[in-house]
PDB file of C-alpha atoms in Angstrom:
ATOM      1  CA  UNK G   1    -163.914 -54.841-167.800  1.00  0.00           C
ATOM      2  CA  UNK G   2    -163.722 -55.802-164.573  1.00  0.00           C
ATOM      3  CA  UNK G   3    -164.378 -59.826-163.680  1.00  0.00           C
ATOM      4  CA  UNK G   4    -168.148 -59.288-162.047  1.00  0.00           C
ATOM      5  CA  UNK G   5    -169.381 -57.402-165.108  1.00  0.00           C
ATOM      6  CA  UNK G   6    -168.393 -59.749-167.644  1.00  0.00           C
ATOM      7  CA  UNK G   7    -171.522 -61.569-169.272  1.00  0.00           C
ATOM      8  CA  UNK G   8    -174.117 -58.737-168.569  1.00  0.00           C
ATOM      9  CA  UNK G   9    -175.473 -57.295-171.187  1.00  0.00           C
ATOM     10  CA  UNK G  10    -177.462 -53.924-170.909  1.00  0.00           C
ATOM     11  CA  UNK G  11    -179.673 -54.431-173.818  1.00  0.00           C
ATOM     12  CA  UNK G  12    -182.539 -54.518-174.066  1.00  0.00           C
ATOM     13  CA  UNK G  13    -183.168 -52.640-170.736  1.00  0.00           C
ATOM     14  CA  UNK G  14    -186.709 -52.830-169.649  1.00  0.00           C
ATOM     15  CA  UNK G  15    -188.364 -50.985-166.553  1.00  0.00           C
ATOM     16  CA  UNK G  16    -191.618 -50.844-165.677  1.00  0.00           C
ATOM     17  CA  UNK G  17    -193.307 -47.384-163.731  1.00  0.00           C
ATOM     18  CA  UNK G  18    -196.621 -48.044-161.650  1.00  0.00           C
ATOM     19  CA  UNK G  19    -198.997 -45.661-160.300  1.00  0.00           C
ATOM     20  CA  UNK G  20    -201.081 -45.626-156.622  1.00  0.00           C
ATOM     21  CA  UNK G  21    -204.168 -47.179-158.539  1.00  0.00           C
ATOM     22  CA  UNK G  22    -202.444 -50.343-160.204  1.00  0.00           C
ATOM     23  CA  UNK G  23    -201.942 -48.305-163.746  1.00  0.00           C
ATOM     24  CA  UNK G  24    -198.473 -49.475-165.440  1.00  0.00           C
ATOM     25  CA  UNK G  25    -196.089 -48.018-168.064  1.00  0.00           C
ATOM     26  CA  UNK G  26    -193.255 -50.011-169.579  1.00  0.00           C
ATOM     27  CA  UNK G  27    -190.545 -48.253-170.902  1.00  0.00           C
ATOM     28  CA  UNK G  28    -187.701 -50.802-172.655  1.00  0.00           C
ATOM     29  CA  UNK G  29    -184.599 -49.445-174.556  1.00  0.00           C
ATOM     30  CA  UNK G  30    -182.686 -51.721-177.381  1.00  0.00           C
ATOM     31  CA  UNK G  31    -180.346 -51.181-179.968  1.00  0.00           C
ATOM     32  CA  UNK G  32    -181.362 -49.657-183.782  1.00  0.00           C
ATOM     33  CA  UNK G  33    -179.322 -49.274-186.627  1.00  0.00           C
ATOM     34  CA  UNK G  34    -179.113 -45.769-185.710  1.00  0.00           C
ATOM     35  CA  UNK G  35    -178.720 -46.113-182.053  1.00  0.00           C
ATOM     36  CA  UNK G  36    -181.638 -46.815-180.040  1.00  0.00           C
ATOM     37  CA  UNK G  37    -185.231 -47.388-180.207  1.00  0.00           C
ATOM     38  CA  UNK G  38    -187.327 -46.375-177.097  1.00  0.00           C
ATOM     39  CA  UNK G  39    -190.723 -48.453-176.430  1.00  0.00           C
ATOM     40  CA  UNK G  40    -193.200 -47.042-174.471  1.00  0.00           C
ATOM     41  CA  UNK G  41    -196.227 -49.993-173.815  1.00  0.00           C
ATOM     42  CA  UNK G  42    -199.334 -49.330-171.395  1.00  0.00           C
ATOM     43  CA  UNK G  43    -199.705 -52.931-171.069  1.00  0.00           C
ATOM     44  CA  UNK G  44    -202.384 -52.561-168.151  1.00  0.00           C
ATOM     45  CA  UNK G  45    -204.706 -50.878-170.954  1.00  0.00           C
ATOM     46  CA  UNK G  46    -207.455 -53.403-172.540  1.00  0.00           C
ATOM     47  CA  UNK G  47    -206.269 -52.794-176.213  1.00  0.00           C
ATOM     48  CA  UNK G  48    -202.151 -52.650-175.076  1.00  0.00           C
ATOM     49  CA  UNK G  49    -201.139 -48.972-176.546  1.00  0.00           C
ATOM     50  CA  UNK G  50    -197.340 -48.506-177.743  1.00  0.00           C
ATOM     51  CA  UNK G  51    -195.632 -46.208-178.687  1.00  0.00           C
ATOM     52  CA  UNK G  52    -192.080 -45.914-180.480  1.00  0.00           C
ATOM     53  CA  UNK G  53    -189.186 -43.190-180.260  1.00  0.00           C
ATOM     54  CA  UNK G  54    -185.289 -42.785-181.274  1.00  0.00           C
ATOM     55  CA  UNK G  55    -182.709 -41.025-178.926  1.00  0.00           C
ATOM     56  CA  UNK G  56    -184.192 -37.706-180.475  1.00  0.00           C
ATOM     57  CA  UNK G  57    -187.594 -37.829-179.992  1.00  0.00           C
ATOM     58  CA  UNK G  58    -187.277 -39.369-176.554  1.00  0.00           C
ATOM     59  CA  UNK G  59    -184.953 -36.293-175.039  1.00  0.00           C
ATOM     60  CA  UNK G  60    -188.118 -33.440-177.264  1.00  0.00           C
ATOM     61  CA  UNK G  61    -190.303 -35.872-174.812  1.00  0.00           C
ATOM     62  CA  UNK G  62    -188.449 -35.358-171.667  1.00  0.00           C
ATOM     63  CA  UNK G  63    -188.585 -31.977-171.956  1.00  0.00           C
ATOM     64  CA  UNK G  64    -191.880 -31.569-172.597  1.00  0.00           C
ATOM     65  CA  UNK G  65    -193.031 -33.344-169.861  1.00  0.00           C
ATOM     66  CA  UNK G  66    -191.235 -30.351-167.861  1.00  0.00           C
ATOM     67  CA  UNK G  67    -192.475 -27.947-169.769  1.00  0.00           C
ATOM     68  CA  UNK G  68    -196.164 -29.519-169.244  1.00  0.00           C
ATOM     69  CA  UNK G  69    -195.574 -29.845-165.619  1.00  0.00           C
ATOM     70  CA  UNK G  70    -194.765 -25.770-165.389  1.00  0.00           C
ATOM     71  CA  UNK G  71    -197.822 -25.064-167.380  1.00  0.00           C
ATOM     72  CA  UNK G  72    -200.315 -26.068-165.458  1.00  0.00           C
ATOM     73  CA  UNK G  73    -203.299 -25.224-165.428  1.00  0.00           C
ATOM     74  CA  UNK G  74    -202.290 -23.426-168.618  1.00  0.00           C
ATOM     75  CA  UNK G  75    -202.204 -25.038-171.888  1.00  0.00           C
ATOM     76  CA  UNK G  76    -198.910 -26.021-173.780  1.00  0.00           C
ATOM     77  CA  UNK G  77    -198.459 -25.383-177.433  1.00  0.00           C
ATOM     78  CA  UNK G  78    -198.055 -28.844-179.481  1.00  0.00           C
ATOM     79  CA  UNK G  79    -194.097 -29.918-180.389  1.00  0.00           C
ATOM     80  CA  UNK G  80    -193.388 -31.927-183.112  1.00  0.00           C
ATOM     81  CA  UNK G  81    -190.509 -34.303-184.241  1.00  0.00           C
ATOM     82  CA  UNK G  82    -189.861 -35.720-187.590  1.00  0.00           C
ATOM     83  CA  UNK G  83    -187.542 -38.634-188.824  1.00  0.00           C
ATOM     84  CA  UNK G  84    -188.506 -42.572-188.889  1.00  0.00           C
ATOM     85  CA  UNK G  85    -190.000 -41.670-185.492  1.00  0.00           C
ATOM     86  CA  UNK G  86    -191.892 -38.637-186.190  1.00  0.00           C
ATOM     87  CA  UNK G  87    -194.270 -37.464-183.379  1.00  0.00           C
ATOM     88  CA  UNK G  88    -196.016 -35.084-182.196  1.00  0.00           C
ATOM     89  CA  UNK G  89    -196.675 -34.227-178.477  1.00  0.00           C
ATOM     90  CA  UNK G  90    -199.257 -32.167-177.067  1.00  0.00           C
ATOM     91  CA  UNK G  91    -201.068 -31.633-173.095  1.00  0.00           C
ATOM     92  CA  UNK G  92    -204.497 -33.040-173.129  1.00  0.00           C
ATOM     93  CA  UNK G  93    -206.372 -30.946-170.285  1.00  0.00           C
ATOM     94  CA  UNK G  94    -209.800 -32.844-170.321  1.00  0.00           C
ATOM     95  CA  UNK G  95    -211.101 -35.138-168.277  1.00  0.00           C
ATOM     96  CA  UNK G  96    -207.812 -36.387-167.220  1.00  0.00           C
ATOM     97  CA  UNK G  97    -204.623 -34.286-167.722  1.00  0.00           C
ATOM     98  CA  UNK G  98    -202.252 -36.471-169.861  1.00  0.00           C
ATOM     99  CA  UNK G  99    -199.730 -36.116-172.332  1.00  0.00           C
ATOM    100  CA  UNK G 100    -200.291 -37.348-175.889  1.00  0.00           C
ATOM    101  CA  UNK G 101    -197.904 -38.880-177.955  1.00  0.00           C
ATOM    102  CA  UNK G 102    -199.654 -39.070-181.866  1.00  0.00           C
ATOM    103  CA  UNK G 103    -197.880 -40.966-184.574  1.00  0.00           C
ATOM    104  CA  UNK G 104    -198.717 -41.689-187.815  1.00  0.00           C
ATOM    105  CA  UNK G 105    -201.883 -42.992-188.391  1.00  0.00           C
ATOM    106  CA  UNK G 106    -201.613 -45.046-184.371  1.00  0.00           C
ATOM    107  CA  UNK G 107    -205.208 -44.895-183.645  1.00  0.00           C
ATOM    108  CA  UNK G 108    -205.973 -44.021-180.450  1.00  0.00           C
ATOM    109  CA  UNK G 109    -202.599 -41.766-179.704  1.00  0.00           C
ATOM    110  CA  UNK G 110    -200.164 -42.913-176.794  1.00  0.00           C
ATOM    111  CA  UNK G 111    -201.246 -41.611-173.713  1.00  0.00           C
ATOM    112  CA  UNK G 112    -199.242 -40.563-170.498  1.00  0.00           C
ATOM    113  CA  UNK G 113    -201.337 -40.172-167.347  1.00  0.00           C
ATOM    114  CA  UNK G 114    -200.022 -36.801-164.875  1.00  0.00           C
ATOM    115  CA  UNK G 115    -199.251 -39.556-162.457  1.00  0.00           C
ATOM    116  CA  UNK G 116    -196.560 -40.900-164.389  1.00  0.00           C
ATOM    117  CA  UNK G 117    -194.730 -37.610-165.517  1.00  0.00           C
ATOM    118  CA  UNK G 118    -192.062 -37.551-162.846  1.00  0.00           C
ATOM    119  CA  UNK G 119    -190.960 -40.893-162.244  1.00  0.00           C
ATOM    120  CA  UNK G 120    -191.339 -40.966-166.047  1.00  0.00           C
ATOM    121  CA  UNK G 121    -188.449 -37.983-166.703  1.00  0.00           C
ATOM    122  CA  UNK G 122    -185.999 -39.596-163.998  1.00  0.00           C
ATOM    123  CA  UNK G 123    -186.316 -42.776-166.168  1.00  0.00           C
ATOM    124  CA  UNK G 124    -185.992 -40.808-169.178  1.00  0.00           C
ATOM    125  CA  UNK G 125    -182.740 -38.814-167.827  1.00  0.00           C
ATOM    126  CA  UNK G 126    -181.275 -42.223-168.123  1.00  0.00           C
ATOM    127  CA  UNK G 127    -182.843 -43.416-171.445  1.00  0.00           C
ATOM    128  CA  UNK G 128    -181.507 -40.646-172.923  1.00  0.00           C
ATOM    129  CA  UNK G 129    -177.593 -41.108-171.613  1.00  0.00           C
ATOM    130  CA  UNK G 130    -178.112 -44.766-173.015  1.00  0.00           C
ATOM    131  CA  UNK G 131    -179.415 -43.958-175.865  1.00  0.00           C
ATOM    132  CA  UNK G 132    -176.463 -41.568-176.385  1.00  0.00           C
ATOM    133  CA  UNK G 133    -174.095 -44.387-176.062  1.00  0.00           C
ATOM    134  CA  UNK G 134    -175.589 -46.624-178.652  1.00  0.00           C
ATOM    135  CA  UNK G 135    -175.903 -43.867-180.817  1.00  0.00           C
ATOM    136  CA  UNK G 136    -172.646 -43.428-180.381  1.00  0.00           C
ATOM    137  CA  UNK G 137    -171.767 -46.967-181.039  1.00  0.00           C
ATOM    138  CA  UNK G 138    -173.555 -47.234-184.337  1.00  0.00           C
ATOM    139  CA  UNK G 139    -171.248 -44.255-185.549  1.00  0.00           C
ATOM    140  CA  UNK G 140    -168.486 -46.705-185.027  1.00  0.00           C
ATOM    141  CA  UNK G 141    -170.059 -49.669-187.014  1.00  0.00           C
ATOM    142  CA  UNK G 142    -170.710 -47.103-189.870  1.00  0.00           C
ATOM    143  CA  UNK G 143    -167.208 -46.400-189.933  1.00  0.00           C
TER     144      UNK G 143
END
């Protein structure tokens, strides 16, 4: 590695996506067991929503916020994805648009203002490719 990398670490990688109006959506990446865990915190919000995901459900996200995007003013069937992160996703069309990410039994659901979407996929594009690489990584350990 060359001499002005050494020392930095990448993880956890934390970056933080802010609206016109003040609104604010964290999105931080660290290492799991089985590669990464994606945290998704509205910490702007009065009661501080989160929101958890591995490499999997974050790329099912990333394309649905595409897929949202193209169907408007349409609605979007629901997806869902299962495993220790299992979510569902689905285009809320009501008084705001927004795209709601439901886990468990998270009370009130994640929610991801229109305003957000596209600055939210760029950041995702590279989640993902992280997230890849630690997956990756923890194959290795495992070995």
């Amino acid at each position: 590695m060359p001499a002005q990398f050494e020392g930095f670490g990448v993880f956890p990688r934390v970056r933080e996506i802010t609206d016109a109006f003040g609104s604010r959506l964290r999105i931080s990446v660290e290492a799991h067991p089985t590669g990464a865990l994606v945290l998704f915190e509205r910490p702007d919000c009065e009661h501080y929503p989160q929101a958890a995901l591995d490499g999997y459900g974050t790329e099912v996200l990333c394309g649905y916020i595409i897929a949202a995007r193209l169907a408007l003013p349409n609605p979007l069937p629901d997806e869902t994805v299962d495993g220790a992160f299992a979510s569902r996703f689905s285009l809320a069309q009501t008084e705001k648009v927004c795209l709601v990410l439901a886990q468990g039994n998270v009370v009130p659901p994640f929610e991801i203002p229109a305003p957000f979407w596209d600055r939210l996929y760029a950041e995702l594009s590279v989640v993902i490719a992280h997230s890849r690489e630690l997956s990756r990584r923890a194959g290795h350990r495992l070995q």
